[in-house]
Amino acid sequence: MTVTSSALPMLLADVEVVSVRRLGPTFVRVELGGPALADFGVDGPRWDQRIKLVLPDPVTGGMTSTEGADETWLATWLDRPAAERGHMRTYTIRDVRGSGEQTTFVVDMVLHLEGDLVGPGSTWAAQAAPGDRIVVLAPRRGFPYGGIEFTPAPGADLLLVGDETAVPAVCTVLEQLPDDARGTVFLEVPTAGDVQEVRRPAGVDVVWLAREGEELGVGLHDAVVAHLGIPGARVEVAPDEVDPDLWETPYYSSSGEEVAGKTGGTEGTYAWIAGESKVVTGLRRHLVKELGFDRSRVAFMGYWRRGVAMRS
Ligand SMILES: Cc1cc2nc3c(=O)[nH]c(=O)nc-3n(C[C@H](O)[C@H](O)[C@H](O)COP(=O)(O)OP(=O)(O)OC[C@H]3O[C@@H](n4cnc5c(N)ncnc54)[C@H](O)[C@@H]3O)c2cc1C
């Protein structure tokens, strides 16, 4: 049974896994479908549109229901123990296929193969099979939802940087860029087997960096700093200086800094950087402190924090 609530300004839907495909050692591509997705819609390009998945608790299998959901659903859900209600995590819509009640979402989910700690998201992705059920929270056509942070001025020179968790967002952005877009993309993935073929405009260079067991983010940091021509040593970021919820965009600042509230113009570079929070913090210091990047031209986003489970 697919249950959704048309009373809500977003899509809250119980959907089914339609297909699962392993893209490489690290990525699992999951396609989700259900009649409720007929109401999905975003005004304009989806860019890096994020959604929420509600995943079962890995130990108890506890899962949520959307039955009878109204505007109190989230508060009621959060009040319940995680073992009963499952966990909410953030993902990117990698693709939307079909139309009407045949609409499906594609989500590329990272398996945490490098550390000892796995979470409900990667646990679920590793076992996902057609017929499994999951709850999604996503934009409903005709209602504001937010969740898009890629906001360059048209024609701006682009710098897109991410680790494996941002690969789905960056690849989706690349596929939607106009043919005359220009810029450079750096993507760090665990192994060379994770490199993906992706459509890109001729003026956008895409550089894939495979970690192959090296320290997370070091190759990415060095490549970006070299690209920007910043001399000198790597910036050290102490663990207690890292905000796991780092989110600095022209429209929001997790550190409470004054925000521009608008996107900068076409002159100069627009930087969109997402990944592990400590790595993103290090890059942010270079761009903001040494290069004086304008707040209206940057989006620095901690997509995950090593050793810290994301909050539901
Ligand atoms: C806007 C946005 C979009 C995102 N899009 C995607 C996406 O499309 N695909 C995707 O896979 N992720 C995406 N993420 C990242 C994802 O939400 C996090 O990686 C999340 O922590 C995964 O939840 P989990 O339950 O697997 O792990 P959690 O329960 O949050 O964490 C458990 C443990 O796993 C570790 N961990 C978390 N993520 C990773 C990782 N990638 N590699 C190694 N260890 C990890 C944590 O440090 C912690 O120790 C996105 C995040 C944001 C904010």
JSON list of N, CA, C and O and ligand atoms in Angstrom, two decimals, residues 27 48 50-51 55 87 89-93 107-115 117-123 163-166 168-169 211 247 301-311, ligand 1:
[
{"chain": "A", "resi": 27, "resn": "PHE", "atom": "N", "xyz": [29.41, 2.89, -4.79]},
{"chain": "A", "resi": 27, "resn": "PHE", "atom": "CA", "xyz": [28.07, 3.45, -5.04]},
{"chain": "A", "resi": 27, "resn": "PHE", "atom": "C", "xyz": [27.04, 2.38, -5.38]},
{"chain": "A", "resi": 27, "resn": "PHE", "atom": "O", "xyz": [27.29, 1.51, -6.20]},
{"chain": "A", "resi": 48, "resn": "ASP", "atom": "N", "xyz": [21.15, 20.49, -7.41]},
{"chain": "A", "resi": 48, "resn": "ASP", "atom": "CA", "xyz": [21.58, 19.58, -6.32]},
{"chain": "A", "resi": 48, "resn": "ASP", "atom": "C", "xyz": [20.43, 19.30, -5.35]},
{"chain": "A", "resi": 48, "resn": "ASP", "atom": "O", "xyz": [20.66, 19.14, -4.15]},
{"chain": "A", "resi": 50, "resn": "ARG", "atom": "N", "xyz": [18.11, 18.23, -2.70]},
{"chain": "A", "resi": 50, "resn": "ARG", "atom": "CA", "xyz": [18.22, 17.19, -1.69]},
{"chain": "A", "resi": 50, "resn": "ARG", "atom": "C", "xyz": [16.84, 16.72, -1.26]},
{"chain": "A", "resi": 50, "resn": "ARG", "atom": "O", "xyz": [15.86, 17.47, -1.34]},
{"chain": "A", "resi": 51, "resn": "ILE", "atom": "N", "xyz": [16.82, 15.49, -0.80]},
{"chain": "A", "resi": 51, "resn": "ILE", "atom": "CA", "xyz": [15.59, 14.91, -0.26]},
{"chain": "A", "resi": 51, "resn": "ILE", "atom": "C", "xyz": [15.97, 14.18, 1.04]},
{"chain": "A", "resi": 51, "resn": "ILE", "atom": "O", "xyz": [17.15, 14.05, 1.35]},
{"chain": "A", "resi": 55, "resn": "LEU", "atom": "N", "xyz": [14.99, 5.70, 6.95]},
{"chain": "A", "resi": 55, "resn": "LEU", "atom": "CA", "xyz": [15.55, 4.35, 6.82]},
{"chain": "A", "resi": 55, "resn": "LEU", "atom": "C", "xyz": [15.23, 3.54, 8.07]},
{"chain": "A", "resi": 55, "resn": "LEU", "atom": "O", "xyz": [15.16, 4.09, 9.17]},
{"chain": "A", "resi": 87, "resn": "HIS", "atom": "N", "xyz": [15.47, 6.13, 10.98]},
{"chain": "A", "resi": 87, "resn": "HIS", "atom": "CA", "xyz": [16.38, 7.28, 10.96]},
{"chain": "A", "resi": 87, "resn": "HIS", "atom": "C", "xyz": [16.22, 8.06, 9.66]},
{"chain": "A", "resi": 87, "resn": "HIS", "atom": "O", "xyz": [16.07, 7.46, 8.60]},
{"chain": "A", "resi": 89, "resn": "ARG", "atom": "N", "xyz": [17.90, 10.52, 6.85]},
{"chain": "A", "resi": 89, "resn": "ARG", "atom": "CA", "xyz": [19.19, 10.95, 6.30]},
{"chain": "A", "resi": 89, "resn": "ARG", "atom": "C", "xyz": [18.95, 11.72, 5.00]},
{"chain": "A", "resi": 89, "resn": "ARG", "atom": "O", "xyz": [17.93, 11.54, 4.34]},
{"chain": "A", "resi": 90, "resn": "THR", "atom": "N", "xyz": [19.94, 12.53, 4.64]},
{"chain": "A", "resi": 90, "resn": "THR", "atom": "CA", "xyz": [19.80, 13.39, 3.47]},
{"chain": "A", "resi": 90, "resn": "THR", "atom": "C", "xyz": [20.50, 12.78, 2.25]},
{"chain": "A", "resi": 90, "resn": "THR", "atom": "O", "xyz": [21.66, 12.34, 2.37]},
{"chain": "A", "resi": 91, "resn": "TYR", "atom": "N", "xyz": [19.84, 12.80, 1.12]},
{"chain": "A", "resi": 91, "resn": "TYR", "atom": "CA", "xyz": [20.42, 12.31, -0.14]},
{"chain": "A", "resi": 91, "resn": "TYR", "atom": "C", "xyz": [20.04, 13.27, -1.27]},
{"chain": "A", "resi": 91, "resn": "TYR", "atom": "O", "xyz": [19.28, 14.23, -1.07]},
{"chain": "A", "resi": 92, "resn": "THR", "atom": "N", "xyz": [20.61, 13.02, -2.44]},
{"chain": "A", "resi": 92, "resn": "THR", "atom": "CA", "xyz": [20.39, 13.88, -3.60]},
{"chain": "A", "resi": 92, "resn": "THR", "atom": "C", "xyz": [19.57, 13.12, -4.64]},
{"chain": "A", "resi": 92, "resn": "THR", "atom": "O", "xyz": [19.82, 11.92, -4.84]},
{"chain": "A", "resi": 93, "resn": "ILE", "atom": "N", "xyz": [18.68, 13.79, -5.29]},
{"chain": "A", "resi": 93, "resn": "ILE", "atom": "CA", "xyz": [17.97, 13.13, -6.40]},
{"chain": "A", "resi": 93, "resn": "ILE", "atom": "C", "xyz": [18.92, 13.09, -7.59]},
{"chain": "A", "resi": 93, "resn": "ILE", "atom": "O", "xyz": [19.23, 14.13, -8.17]},
{"chain": "A", "resi": 107, "resn": "VAL", "atom": "N", "xyz": [18.55, 7.45, -6.68]},
{"chain": "A", "resi": 107, "resn": "VAL", "atom": "CA", "xyz": [19.43, 7.96, -5.62]},
{"chain": "A", "resi": 107, "resn": "VAL", "atom": "C", "xyz": [20.70, 7.11, -5.63]},
{"chain": "A", "resi": 107, "resn": "VAL", "atom": "O", "xyz": [20.62, 5.88, -5.64]},
{"chain": "A", "resi": 108, "resn": "ASP", "atom": "N", "xyz": [21.87, 7.77, -5.69]},
{"chain": "A", "resi": 108, "resn": "ASP", "atom": "CA", "xyz": [23.14, 7.04, -5.62]},
{"chain": "A", "resi": 108, "resn": "ASP", "atom": "C", "xyz": [23.64, 7.09, -4.19]},
{"chain": "A", "resi": 108, "resn": "ASP", "atom": "O", "xyz": [23.96, 8.17, -3.67]},
{"chain": "A", "resi": 109, "resn": "MET", "atom": "N", "xyz": [23.71, 5.93, -3.54]},
{"chain": "A", "resi": 109, "resn": "MET", "atom": "CA", "xyz": [24.04, 5.88, -2.11]},
{"chain": "A", "resi": 109, "resn": "MET", "atom": "C", "xyz": [25.44, 5.31, -1.90]},
{"chain": "A", "resi": 109, "resn": "MET", "atom": "O", "xyz": [25.82, 4.31, -2.51]},
{"chain": "A", "resi": 110, "resn": "VAL", "atom": "N", "xyz": [26.18, 5.99, -1.02]},
{"chain": "A", "resi": 110, "resn": "VAL", "atom": "CA", "xyz": [27.57, 5.60, -0.73]},
{"chain": "A", "resi": 110, "resn": "VAL", "atom": "C", "xyz": [27.59, 4.52, 0.34]},
{"chain": "A", "resi": 110, "resn": "VAL", "atom": "O", "xyz": [26.90, 4.63, 1.36]},
{"chain": "A", "resi": 111, "resn": "LEU", "atom": "N", "xyz": [28.39, 3.48, 0.09]},
{"chain": "A", "resi": 111, "resn": "LEU", "atom": "CA", "xyz": [28.64, 2.47, 1.13]},
{"chain": "A", "resi": 111, "resn": "LEU", "atom": "C", "xyz": [29.89, 2.90, 1.89]},
{"chain": "A", "resi": 111, "resn": "LEU", "atom": "O", "xyz": [30.88, 3.28, 1.27]},
{"chain": "A", "resi": 112, "resn": "HIS", "atom": "N", "xyz": [29.85, 2.86, 3.20]},
{"chain": "A", "resi": 112, "resn": "HIS", "atom": "CA", "xyz": [31.01, 3.30, 3.98]},
{"chain": "A", "resi": 112, "resn": "HIS", "atom": "C", "xyz": [31.96, 2.12, 4.11]},
{"chain": "A", "resi": 112, "resn": "HIS", "atom": "O", "xyz": [31.89, 1.37, 5.07]},
{"chain": "A", "resi": 113, "resn": "LEU", "atom": "N", "xyz": [32.84, 1.97, 3.17]},
{"chain": "A", "resi": 113, "resn": "LEU", "atom": "CA", "xyz": [33.71, 0.79, 3.16]},
{"chain": "A", "resi": 113, "resn": "LEU", "atom": "C", "xyz": [35.03, 1.04, 3.86]},
{"chain": "A", "resi": 113, "resn": "LEU", "atom": "O", "xyz": [35.77, 0.11, 4.14]},
{"chain": "A", "resi": 114, "resn": "GLU", "atom": "N", "xyz": [35.34, 2.31, 4.13]},
{"chain": "A", "resi": 114, "resn": "GLU", "atom": "CA", "xyz": [36.68, 2.62, 4.63]},
{"chain": "A", "resi": 114, "resn": "GLU", "atom": "C", "xyz": [36.78, 2.64, 6.15]},
{"chain": "A", "resi": 114, "resn": "GLU", "atom": "O", "xyz": [37.86, 2.52, 6.69]},
{"chain": "A", "resi": 115, "resn": "GLY", "atom": "N", "xyz": [35.68, 2.85, 6.83]},
{"chain": "A", "resi": 115, "resn": "GLY", "atom": "CA", "xyz": [35.75, 2.95, 8.30]},
{"chain": "A", "resi": 115, "resn": "GLY", "atom": "C", "xyz": [35.07, 1.77, 8.95]},
{"chain": "A", "resi": 115, "resn": "GLY", "atom": "O", "xyz": [34.48, 0.91, 8.29]},
{"chain": "A", "resi": 117, "resn": "LEU", "atom": "N", "xyz": [32.73, 2.28, 11.11]},
{"chain": "A", "resi": 117, "resn": "LEU", "atom": "CA", "xyz": [31.40, 2.74, 11.50]},
{"chain": "A", "resi": 117, "resn": "LEU", "atom": "C", "xyz": [30.50, 2.88, 10.29]},
{"chain": "A", "resi": 117, "resn": "LEU", "atom": "O", "xyz": [30.84, 3.60, 9.35]},
{"chain": "A", "resi": 118, "resn": "VAL", "atom": "N", "xyz": [29.41, 2.19, 10.32]},
{"chain": "A", "resi": 118, "resn": "VAL", "atom": "CA", "xyz": [28.42, 2.38, 9.26]},
{"chain": "A", "resi": 118, "resn": "VAL", "atom": "C", "xyz": [27.15, 2.91, 9.90]},
{"chain": "A", "resi": 118, "resn": "VAL", "atom": "O", "xyz": [26.93, 2.74, 11.09]},
{"chain": "A", "resi": 119, "resn": "GLY", "atom": "N", "xyz": [26.33, 3.56, 9.11]},
{"chain": "A", "resi": 119, "resn": "GLY", "atom": "CA", "xyz": [25.10, 4.10, 9.64]},
{"chain": "A", "resi": 119, "resn": "GLY", "atom": "C", "xyz": [23.90, 3.43, 8.99]},
{"chain": "A", "resi": 119, "resn": "GLY", "atom": "O", "xyz": [24.06, 2.56, 8.12]},
{"chain": "A", "resi": 120, "resn": "PRO", "atom": "N", "xyz": [22.70, 3.85, 9.36]},
{"chain": "A", "resi": 120, "resn": "PRO", "atom": "CA", "xyz": [21.49, 3.25, 8.79]},
{"chain": "A", "resi": 120, "resn": "PRO", "atom": "C", "xyz": [21.40, 3.43, 7.28]},
{"chain": "A", "resi": 120, "resn": "PRO", "atom": "O", "xyz": [20.87, 2.56, 6.58]},
{"chain": "A", "resi": 121, "resn": "GLY", "atom": "N", "xyz": [21.93, 4.55, 6.76]},
{"chain": "A", "resi": 121, "resn": "GLY", "atom": "CA", "xyz": [21.87, 4.80, 5.31]},
{"chain": "A", "resi": 121, "resn": "GLY", "atom": "C", "xyz": [22.69, 3.80, 4.54]},
{"chain": "A", "resi": 121, "resn": "GLY", "atom": "O", "xyz": [22.19, 3.11, 3.64]},
{"chain": "A", "resi": 122, "resn": "SER", "atom": "N", "xyz": [23.95, 3.67, 4.92]},
{"chain": "A", "resi": 122, "resn": "SER", "atom": "CA", "xyz": [24.82, 2.76, 4.15]},
{"chain": "A", "resi": 122, "resn": "SER", "atom": "C", "xyz": [24.42, 1.30, 4.40]},
{"chain": "A", "resi": 122, "resn": "SER", "atom": "O", "xyz": [24.52, 0.47, 3.50]},
{"chain": "A", "resi": 123, "resn": "THR", "atom": "N", "xyz": [23.94, 1.00, 5.60]},
{"chain": "A", "resi": 123, "resn": "THR", "atom": "CA", "xyz": [23.49, -0.37, 5.90]},
{"chain": "A", "resi": 123, "resn": "THR", "atom": "C", "xyz": [22.31, -0.74, 5.00]},
{"chain": "A", "resi": 123, "resn": "THR", "atom": "O", "xyz": [22.27, -1.82, 4.39]},
{"chain": "A", "resi": 163, "resn": "ASP", "atom": "N", "xyz": [33.50, 15.22, -2.37]},
{"chain": "A", "resi": 163, "resn": "ASP", "atom": "CA", "xyz": [33.94, 13.84, -2.19]},
{"chain": "A", "resi": 163, "resn": "ASP", "atom": "C", "xyz": [32.82, 12.93, -2.68]},
{"chain": "A", "resi": 163, "resn": "ASP", "atom": "O", "xyz": [31.87, 13.39, -3.34]},
{"chain": "A", "resi": 164, "resn": "GLU", "atom": "N", "xyz": [32.90, 11.63, -2.36]},
{"chain": "A", "resi": 164, "resn": "GLU", "atom": "CA", "xyz": [31.95, 10.68, -2.93]},
{"chain": "A", "resi": 164, "resn": "GLU", "atom": "C", "xyz": [30.49, 11.01, -2.60]},
{"chain": "A", "resi": 164, "resn": "GLU", "atom": "O", "xyz": [29.59, 10.76, -3.42]},
{"chain": "A", "resi": 165, "resn": "THR", "atom": "N", "xyz": [30.24, 11.59, -1.42]},
{"chain": "A", "resi": 165, "resn": "THR", "atom": "CA", "xyz": [28.85, 11.89, -1.07]},
{"chain": "A", "resi": 165, "resn": "THR", "atom": "C", "xyz": [28.27, 13.01, -1.93]},
{"chain": "A", "resi": 165, "resn": "THR", "atom": "O", "xyz": [27.06, 13.15, -2.05]},
{"chain": "A", "resi": 166, "resn": "ALA", "atom": "N", "xyz": [29.17, 13.82, -2.51]},
{"chain": "A", "resi": 166, "resn": "ALA", "atom": "CA", "xyz": [28.71, 14.93, -3.36]},
{"chain": "A", "resi": 166, "resn": "ALA", "atom": "C", "xyz": [28.76, 14.58, -4.84]},
{"chain": "A", "resi": 166, "resn": "ALA", "atom": "O", "xyz": [28.33, 15.37, -5.67]},
{"chain": "A", "resi": 168, "resn": "PRO", "atom": "N", "xyz": [26.89, 12.44, -6.50]},
{"chain": "A", "resi": 168, "resn": "PRO", "atom": "CA", "xyz": [25.56, 12.48, -7.12]},
{"chain": "A", "resi": 168, "resn": "PRO", "atom": "C", "xyz": [25.10, 13.91, -7.42]},
{"chain": "A", "resi": 168, "resn": "PRO", "atom": "O", "xyz": [24.55, 14.18, -8.49]},
{"chain": "A", "resi": 169, "resn": "ALA", "atom": "N", "xyz": [25.34, 14.83, -6.49]},
{"chain": "A", "resi": 169, "resn": "ALA", "atom": "CA", "xyz": [24.91, 16.22, -6.71]},
{"chain": "A", "resi": 169, "resn": "ALA", "atom": "C", "xyz": [25.69, 16.86, -7.85]},
{"chain": "A", "resi": 169, "resn": "ALA", "atom": "O", "xyz": [25.10, 17.49, -8.75]},
{"chain": "A", "resi": 211, "resn": "ARG", "atom": "N", "xyz": [41.32, 8.08, -4.08]},
{"chain": "A", "resi": 211, "resn": "ARG", "atom": "CA", "xyz": [42.10, 8.08, -2.83]},
{"chain": "A", "resi": 211, "resn": "ARG", "atom": "C", "xyz": [43.01, 6.87, -2.70]},
{"chain": "A", "resi": 211, "resn": "ARG", "atom": "O", "xyz": [44.12, 7.00, -2.23]},
{"chain": "A", "resi": 247, "resn": "TRP", "atom": "N", "xyz": [27.50, 24.73, 7.09]},
{"chain": "A", "resi": 247, "resn": "TRP", "atom": "CA", "xyz": [26.61, 25.09, 5.98]},
{"chain": "A", "resi": 247, "resn": "TRP", "atom": "C", "xyz": [26.73, 26.59, 5.76]},
{"chain": "A", "resi": 247, "resn": "TRP", "atom": "O", "xyz": [26.17, 27.38, 6.50]},
{"chain": "A", "resi": 301, "resn": "MET", "atom": "N", "xyz": [29.49, 23.17, 2.10]},
{"chain": "A", "resi": 301, "resn": "MET", "atom": "CA", "xyz": [28.50, 22.35, 2.80]},
{"chain": "A", "resi": 301, "resn": "MET", "atom": "C", "xyz": [29.09, 21.05, 3.35]},
{"chain": "A", "resi": 301, "resn": "MET", "atom": "O", "xyz": [29.69, 20.27, 2.60]},
{"chain": "A", "resi": 302, "resn": "GLY", "atom": "N", "xyz": [28.94, 20.86, 4.65]},
{"chain": "A", "resi": 302, "resn": "GLY", "atom": "CA", "xyz": [29.35, 19.61, 5.27]},
{"chain": "A", "resi": 302, "resn": "GLY", "atom": "C", "xyz": [28.26, 18.58, 5.01]},
{"chain": "A", "resi": 302, "resn": "GLY", "atom": "O", "xyz": [27.19, 18.65, 5.59]},
{"chain": "A", "resi": 303, "resn": "TYR", "atom": "N", "xyz": [28.56, 17.62, 4.13]},
{"chain": "A", "resi": 303, "resn": "TYR", "atom": "CA", "xyz": [27.57, 16.58, 3.82]},
{"chain": "A", "resi": 303, "resn": "TYR", "atom": "C", "xyz": [27.60, 15.45, 4.85]},
{"chain": "A", "resi": 303, "resn": "TYR", "atom": "O", "xyz": [26.66, 14.71, 5.01]},
{"chain": "A", "resi": 304, "resn": "TRP", "atom": "N", "xyz": [28.74, 15.30, 5.52]},
{"chain": "A", "resi": 304, "resn": "TRP", "atom": "CA", "xyz": [28.86, 14.28, 6.58]},
{"chain": "A", "resi": 304, "resn": "TRP", "atom": "C", "xyz": [30.08, 14.62, 7.41]},
{"chain": "A", "resi": 304, "resn": "TRP", "atom": "O", "xyz": [30.90, 15.45, 7.00]},
{"chain": "A", "resi": 305, "resn": "ARG", "atom": "N", "xyz": [30.19, 14.03, 8.60]},
{"chain": "A", "resi": 305, "resn": "ARG", "atom": "CA", "xyz": [31.33, 14.29, 9.47]},
{"chain": "A", "resi": 305, "resn": "ARG", "atom": "C", "xyz": [31.89, 12.95, 9.93]},
{"chain": "A", "resi": 305, "resn": "ARG", "atom": "O", "xyz": [31.15, 12.13, 10.48]},
{"chain": "A", "resi": 306, "resn": "ARG", "atom": "N", "xyz": [33.18, 12.77, 9.69]},
{"chain": "A", "resi": 306, "resn": "ARG", "atom": "CA", "xyz": [33.80, 11.50, 10.07]},
{"chain": "A", "resi": 306, "resn": "ARG", "atom": "C", "xyz": [33.62, 11.25, 11.56]},
{"chain": "A", "resi": 306, "resn": "ARG", "atom": "O", "xyz": [33.89, 12.12, 12.39]},
{"chain": "A", "resi": 307, "resn": "GLY", "atom": "N", "xyz": [33.13, 10.07, 11.92]},
{"chain": "A", "resi": 307, "resn": "GLY", "atom": "CA", "xyz": [32.96, 9.68, 13.32]},
{"chain": "A", "resi": 307, "resn": "GLY", "atom": "C", "xyz": [31.69, 10.19, 13.96]},
{"chain": "A", "resi": 307, "resn": "GLY", "atom": "O", "xyz": [31.43, 9.93, 15.12]},
{"chain": "A", "resi": 308, "resn": "VAL", "atom": "N", "xyz": [30.88, 10.91, 13.21]},
{"chain": "A", "resi": 308, "resn": "VAL", "atom": "CA", "xyz": [29.65, 11.48, 13.78]},
{"chain": "A", "resi": 308, "resn": "VAL", "atom": "C", "xyz": [28.45, 11.03, 12.93]},
{"chain": "A", "resi": 308, "resn": "VAL", "atom": "O", "xyz": [28.45, 11.23, 11.72]},
{"chain": "A", "resi": 309, "resn": "ALA", "atom": "N", "xyz": [27.46, 10.43, 13.59]},
{"chain": "A", "resi": 309, "resn": "ALA", "atom": "CA", "xyz": [26.24, 10.06, 12.86]},
{"chain": "A", "resi": 309, "resn": "ALA", "atom": "C", "xyz": [25.41, 11.31, 12.63]},
{"chain": "A", "resi": 309, "resn": "ALA", "atom": "O", "xyz": [25.31, 12.16, 13.52]},
{"chain": "A", "resi": 310, "resn": "MET", "atom": "N", "xyz": [24.85, 11.42, 11.46]},
{"chain": "A", "resi": 310, "resn": "MET", "atom": "CA", "xyz": [23.99, 12.57, 11.17]},
{"chain": "A", "resi": 310, "resn": "MET", "atom": "C", "xyz": [22.75, 12.50, 12.06]},
{"chain": "A", "resi": 310, "resn": "MET", "atom": "O", "xyz": [22.29, 11.42, 12.42]},
{"chain": "A", "resi": 311, "resn": "ARG", "atom": "N", "xyz": [22.24, 13.67, 12.40]},
{"chain": "A", "resi": 311, "resn": "ARG", "atom": "CA", "xyz": [21.05, 13.71, 13.27]},
{"chain": "A", "resi": 311, "resn": "ARG", "atom": "C", "xyz": [19.81, 13.41, 12.44]},
{"chain": "A", "resi": 311, "resn": "ARG", "atom": "O", "xyz": [19.69, 13.87, 11.32]},
{"chain": "B", "resi": 1, "resn": "LIG", "atom": "C1", "xyz": [22.54, 17.93, 1.00]},
{"chain": "B", "resi": 1, "resn": "LIG", "atom": "C2", "xyz": [23.13, 16.54, 1.16]},
{"chain": "B", "resi": 1, "resn": "LIG", "atom": "C3", "xyz": [23.10, 15.65, 0.10]},
{"chain": "B", "resi": 1, "resn": "LIG", "atom": "C4", "xyz": [23.66, 14.37, 0.22]},
{"chain": "B", "resi": 1, "resn": "LIG", "atom": "N1", "xyz": [23.58, 13.52, -0.83]},
{"chain": "B", "resi": 1, "resn": "LIG", "atom": "C5", "xyz": [24.08, 12.26, -0.70]},
{"chain": "B", "resi": 1, "resn": "LIG", "atom": "C6", "xyz": [23.94, 11.31, -1.77]},
{"chain": "B", "resi": 1, "resn": "LIG", "atom": "O1", "xyz": [23.33, 11.58, -2.80]},
{"chain": "B", "resi": 1, "resn": "LIG", "atom": "N2", "xyz": [24.48, 10.07, -1.58]},
{"chain": "B", "resi": 1, "resn": "LIG", "atom": "C7", "xyz": [25.14, 9.73, -0.40]},
{"chain": "B", "resi": 1, "resn": "LIG", "atom": "O2", "xyz": [25.57, 8.59, -0.29]},
{"chain": "B", "resi": 1, "resn": "LIG", "atom": "N3", "xyz": [25.25, 10.60, 0.61]},
{"chain": "B", "resi": 1, "resn": "LIG", "atom": "C8", "xyz": [24.74, 11.85, 0.49]},
{"chain": "B", "resi": 1, "resn": "LIG", "atom": "N4", "xyz": [24.84, 12.72, 1.53]},
{"chain": "B", "resi": 1, "resn": "LIG", "atom": "C9", "xyz": [25.62, 12.31, 2.73]},
{"chain": "B", "resi": 1, "resn": "LIG", "atom": "C10", "xyz": [24.84, 11.42, 3.68]},
{"chain": "B", "resi": 1, "resn": "LIG", "atom": "O3", "xyz": [23.69, 12.10, 4.15]},
{"chain": "B", "resi": 1, "resn": "LIG", "atom": "C11", "xyz": [25.77, 11.10, 4.87]},
{"chain": "B", "resi": 1, "resn": "LIG", "atom": "O4", "xyz": [26.91, 10.40, 4.44]},
{"chain": "B", "resi": 1, "resn": "LIG", "atom": "C12", "xyz": [25.07, 10.36, 5.99]},
{"chain": "B", "resi": 1, "resn": "LIG", "atom": "O5", "xyz": [25.91, 10.39, 7.12]},
{"chain": "B", "resi": 1, "resn": "LIG", "atom": "C13", "xyz": [24.80, 8.92, 5.63]},
{"chain": "B", "resi": 1, "resn": "LIG", "atom": "O6", "xyz": [24.06, 8.36, 6.68]},
{"chain": "B", "resi": 1, "resn": "LIG", "atom": "P1", "xyz": [24.41, 6.98, 7.33]},
{"chain": "B", "resi": 1, "resn": "LIG", "atom": "O7", "xyz": [23.20, 6.55, 8.05]},
{"chain": "B", "resi": 1, "resn": "LIG", "atom": "O8", "xyz": [24.96, 6.04, 6.29]},
{"chain": "B", "resi": 1, "resn": "LIG", "atom": "O9", "xyz": [25.59, 7.30, 8.35]},
{"chain": "B", "resi": 1, "resn": "LIG", "atom": "P2", "xyz": [25.47, 8.09, 9.75]},
{"chain": "B", "resi": 1, "resn": "LIG", "atom": "O10", "xyz": [24.57, 7.35, 10.68]},
{"chain": "B", "resi": 1, "resn": "LIG", "atom": "O11", "xyz": [25.16, 9.51, 9.52]},
{"chain": "B", "resi": 1, "resn": "LIG", "atom": "O12", "xyz": [26.94, 7.97, 10.28]},
{"chain": "B", "resi": 1, "resn": "LIG", "atom": "C14", "xyz": [27.42, 6.74, 10.86]},
{"chain": "B", "resi": 1, "resn": "LIG", "atom": "C15", "xyz": [28.93, 6.68, 10.72]},
{"chain": "B", "resi": 1, "resn": "LIG", "atom": "O13", "xyz": [29.22, 6.59, 9.32]},
{"chain": "B", "resi": 1, "resn": "LIG", "atom": "C16", "xyz": [30.17, 7.59, 8.97]},
{"chain": "B", "resi": 1, "resn": "LIG", "atom": "N5", "xyz": [29.88, 8.06, 7.62]},
{"chain": "B", "resi": 1, "resn": "LIG", "atom": "C17", "xyz": [28.83, 8.80, 7.19]},
{"chain": "B", "resi": 1, "resn": "LIG", "atom": "N6", "xyz": [28.94, 9.01, 5.87]},
{"chain": "B", "resi": 1, "resn": "LIG", "atom": "C18", "xyz": [30.07, 8.40, 5.46]},
{"chain": "B", "resi": 1, "resn": "LIG", "atom": "C19", "xyz": [30.71, 8.24, 4.21]},
{"chain": "B", "resi": 1, "resn": "LIG", "atom": "N7", "xyz": [30.21, 8.74, 3.09]},
{"chain": "B", "resi": 1, "resn": "LIG", "atom": "N8", "xyz": [31.86, 7.53, 4.16]},
{"chain": "B", "resi": 1, "resn": "LIG", "atom": "C20", "xyz": [32.39, 6.96, 5.27]},
{"chain": "B", "resi": 1, "resn": "LIG", "atom": "N9", "xyz": [31.81, 7.06, 6.50]},
{"chain": "B", "resi": 1, "resn": "LIG", "atom": "C21", "xyz": [30.68, 7.77, 6.58]},
{"chain": "B", "resi": 1, "resn": "LIG", "atom": "C22", "xyz": [29.96, 8.71, 9.98]},
{"chain": "B", "resi": 1, "resn": "LIG", "atom": "O14", "xyz": [31.14, 9.46, 10.12]},
{"chain": "B", "resi": 1, "resn": "LIG", "atom": "C23", "xyz": [29.63, 7.95, 11.24]},
{"chain": "B", "resi": 1, "resn": "LIG", "atom": "O15", "xyz": [30.80, 7.55, 11.88]},
{"chain": "B", "resi": 1, "resn": "LIG", "atom": "C24", "xyz": [24.27, 13.99, 1.44]},
{"chain": "B", "resi": 1, "resn": "LIG", "atom": "C25", "xyz": [24.28, 14.88, 2.53]},
{"chain": "B", "resi": 1, "resn": "LIG", "atom": "C26", "xyz": [23.72, 16.14, 2.39]},
{"chain": "B", "resi": 1, "resn": "LIG", "atom": "C27", "xyz": [23.74, 17.08, 3.57]}
]
